[in-house]
């Protein structure tokens, strides 16, 4: 989907919304920023596989779409903090039911396969499967484990009501 579709008045509202969140990292960044303002270094540590260049580009797109506010504090070294705008929070709240639906779908898929692993279709990272999950991927219905910064779970995005710290590092594809 092209960025111009996000501004085209002749497309449906869902298409315009998806154009704004389209991309590998935007929904994860939206989720992280919903719980607290964050510095770029913290975002990079939480998302292995995300480069500084792609992070900067993605955050700038989200800023130009009105989802993210970028605050630069004077001092040496300069300190930059990203947070959600009210418009970004509105989008995050609108995505909560979609997230719930996605978790229900993953649970349904896990129940339908004898081993609990997807046997065909797509992995949580969007890659085609051959019945096994790759390293770094999360099987359907499971929550990643590990250490992470503390914080509340935004909009019930993790199953079982786990906090962000209990859920650990985010999955990467």
PDB file of C-alpha atoms in Angstrom, residues 25 28-29 32 41-51 55 169-172:
ATOM      1  CA  UNK A  25       7.635  -1.779  12.755  1.00  0.00           C
ATOM      2  CA  UNK A  28       5.059  -2.512  17.480  1.00  0.00           C
ATOM      3  CA  UNK A  29       6.293   1.065  17.942  1.00  0.00           C
ATOM      4  CA  UNK A  32       5.587   0.455  22.925  1.00  0.00           C
ATOM      5  CA  UNK A  41      18.082   3.844  22.106  1.00  0.00           C
ATOM      6  CA  UNK A  42      15.490   2.136  24.287  1.00  0.00           C
ATOM      7  CA  UNK A  43      13.343   1.359  21.247  1.00  0.00           C
ATOM      8  CA  UNK A  44      16.362  -0.119  19.444  1.00  0.00           C
ATOM      9  CA  UNK A  45      17.185  -2.330  22.439  1.00  0.00           C
ATOM     10  CA  UNK A  46      13.589  -3.568  22.661  1.00  0.00           C
ATOM     11  CA  UNK A  47      13.425  -4.388  18.946  1.00  0.00           C
ATOM     12  CA  UNK A  48      16.415  -6.459  17.834  1.00  0.00           C
ATOM     13  CA  UNK A  49      16.704  -6.391  14.072  1.00  0.00           C
ATOM     14  CA  UNK A  50      15.525  -2.781  13.776  1.00  0.00           C
ATOM     15  CA  UNK A  51      18.280  -0.505  12.513  1.00  0.00           C
ATOM     16  CA  UNK A  55      13.745   3.483  13.271  1.00  0.00           C
ATOM     17  CA  UNK A 169      11.386  -8.646  24.432  1.00  0.00           C
ATOM     18  CA  UNK A 170       9.144  -8.335  21.415  1.00  0.00           C
ATOM     19  CA  UNK A 171       9.252 -10.898  18.608  1.00  0.00           C
ATOM     20  CA  UNK A 172      11.161 -10.095  15.452  1.00  0.00           C
TER      21      UNK A 172
END
